[in-house]
Coordinates of C-alpha atoms in Angstrom, one line a residue:
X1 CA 0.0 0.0 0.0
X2 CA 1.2 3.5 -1.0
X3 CA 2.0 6.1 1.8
X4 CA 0.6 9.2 1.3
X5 CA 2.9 12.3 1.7
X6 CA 0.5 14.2 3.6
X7 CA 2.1 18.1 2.7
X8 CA -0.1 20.6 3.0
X9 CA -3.4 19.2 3.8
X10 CA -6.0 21.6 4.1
X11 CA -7.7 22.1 8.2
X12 CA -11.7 21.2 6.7
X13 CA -10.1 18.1 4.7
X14 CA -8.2 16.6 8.1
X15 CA -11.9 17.4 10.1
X16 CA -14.0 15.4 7.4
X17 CA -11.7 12.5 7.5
X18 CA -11.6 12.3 11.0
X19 CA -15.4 12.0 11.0
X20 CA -15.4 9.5 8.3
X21 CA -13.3 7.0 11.3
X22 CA -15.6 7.6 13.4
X23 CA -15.6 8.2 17.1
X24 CA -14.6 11.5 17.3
X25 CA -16.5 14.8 18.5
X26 CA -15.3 18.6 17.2
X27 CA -15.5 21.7 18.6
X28 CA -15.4 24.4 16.4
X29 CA -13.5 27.5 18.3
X30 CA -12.6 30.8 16.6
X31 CA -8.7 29.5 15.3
X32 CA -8.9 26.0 16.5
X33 CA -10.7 22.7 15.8
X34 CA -10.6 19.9 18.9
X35 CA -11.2 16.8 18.2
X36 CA -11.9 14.6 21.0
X37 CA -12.2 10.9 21.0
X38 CA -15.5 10.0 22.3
X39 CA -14.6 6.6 24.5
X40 CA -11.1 7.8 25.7
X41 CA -11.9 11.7 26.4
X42 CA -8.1 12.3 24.6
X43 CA -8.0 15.4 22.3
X44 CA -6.1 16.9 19.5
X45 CA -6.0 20.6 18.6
X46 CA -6.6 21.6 14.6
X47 CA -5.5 25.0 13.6
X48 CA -7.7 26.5 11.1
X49 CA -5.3 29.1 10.1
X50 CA -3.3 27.6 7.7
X51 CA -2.6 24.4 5.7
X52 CA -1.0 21.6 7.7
X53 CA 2.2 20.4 7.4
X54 CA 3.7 17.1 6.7
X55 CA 5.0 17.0 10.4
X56 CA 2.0 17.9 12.2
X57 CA -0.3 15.4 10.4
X58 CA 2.8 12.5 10.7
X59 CA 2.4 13.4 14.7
X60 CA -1.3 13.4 14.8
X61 CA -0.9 10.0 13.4
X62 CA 1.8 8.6 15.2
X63 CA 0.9 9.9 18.4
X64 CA -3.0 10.4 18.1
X65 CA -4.6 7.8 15.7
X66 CA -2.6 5.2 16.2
X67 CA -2.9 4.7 20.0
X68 CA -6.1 4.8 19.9
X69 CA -6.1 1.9 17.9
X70 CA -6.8 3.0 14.5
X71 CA -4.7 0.6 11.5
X72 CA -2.9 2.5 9.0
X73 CA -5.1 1.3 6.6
X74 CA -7.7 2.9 8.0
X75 CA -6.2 6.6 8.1
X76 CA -4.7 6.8 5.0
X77 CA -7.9 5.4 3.0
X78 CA -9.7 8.8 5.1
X79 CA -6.6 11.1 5.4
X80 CA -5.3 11.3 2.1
X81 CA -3.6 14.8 1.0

């Protein structure tokens, strides 16, 4: 399976994928998205501002998807930039 490169992935396209996993409930504050998993209460912070960088959405998945037990498969078929 092909890695996406995830550069410059636009805020509204990172908050529709993370609906389409399922499990997750946003908050829509004036710069910010959250997006808080429902069952474990942990939370990620979306900046609005700008488009994301390949970093930041390599650490949300690393560090945010993945520990809550979401494959790889899963992410990239949703979180492709």
């Amino acid at each position: 399976m092909e890695r996406p490169s995830y550069t410059n992935c636009k805020p509204a396209d990172v908050t529709k994928a993370l609906m389409k996993l399922r499990g997750f409930s946003l908050y829509e504050g004036g710069k910010h998205s959250k997006a808080t998993h429902v069952k474990s209460g942990k939370a990620w912070t979306i900046p609005r501002s700008s488009l994301l960088d390949k970093g930041y959405m390599w650490d949300m998945v690393n560090s945010y998807l993945k520990p809550l037990g979401y494959s790889e498969e899963d992410i990239f078929k949703h979180l492709w930039c």
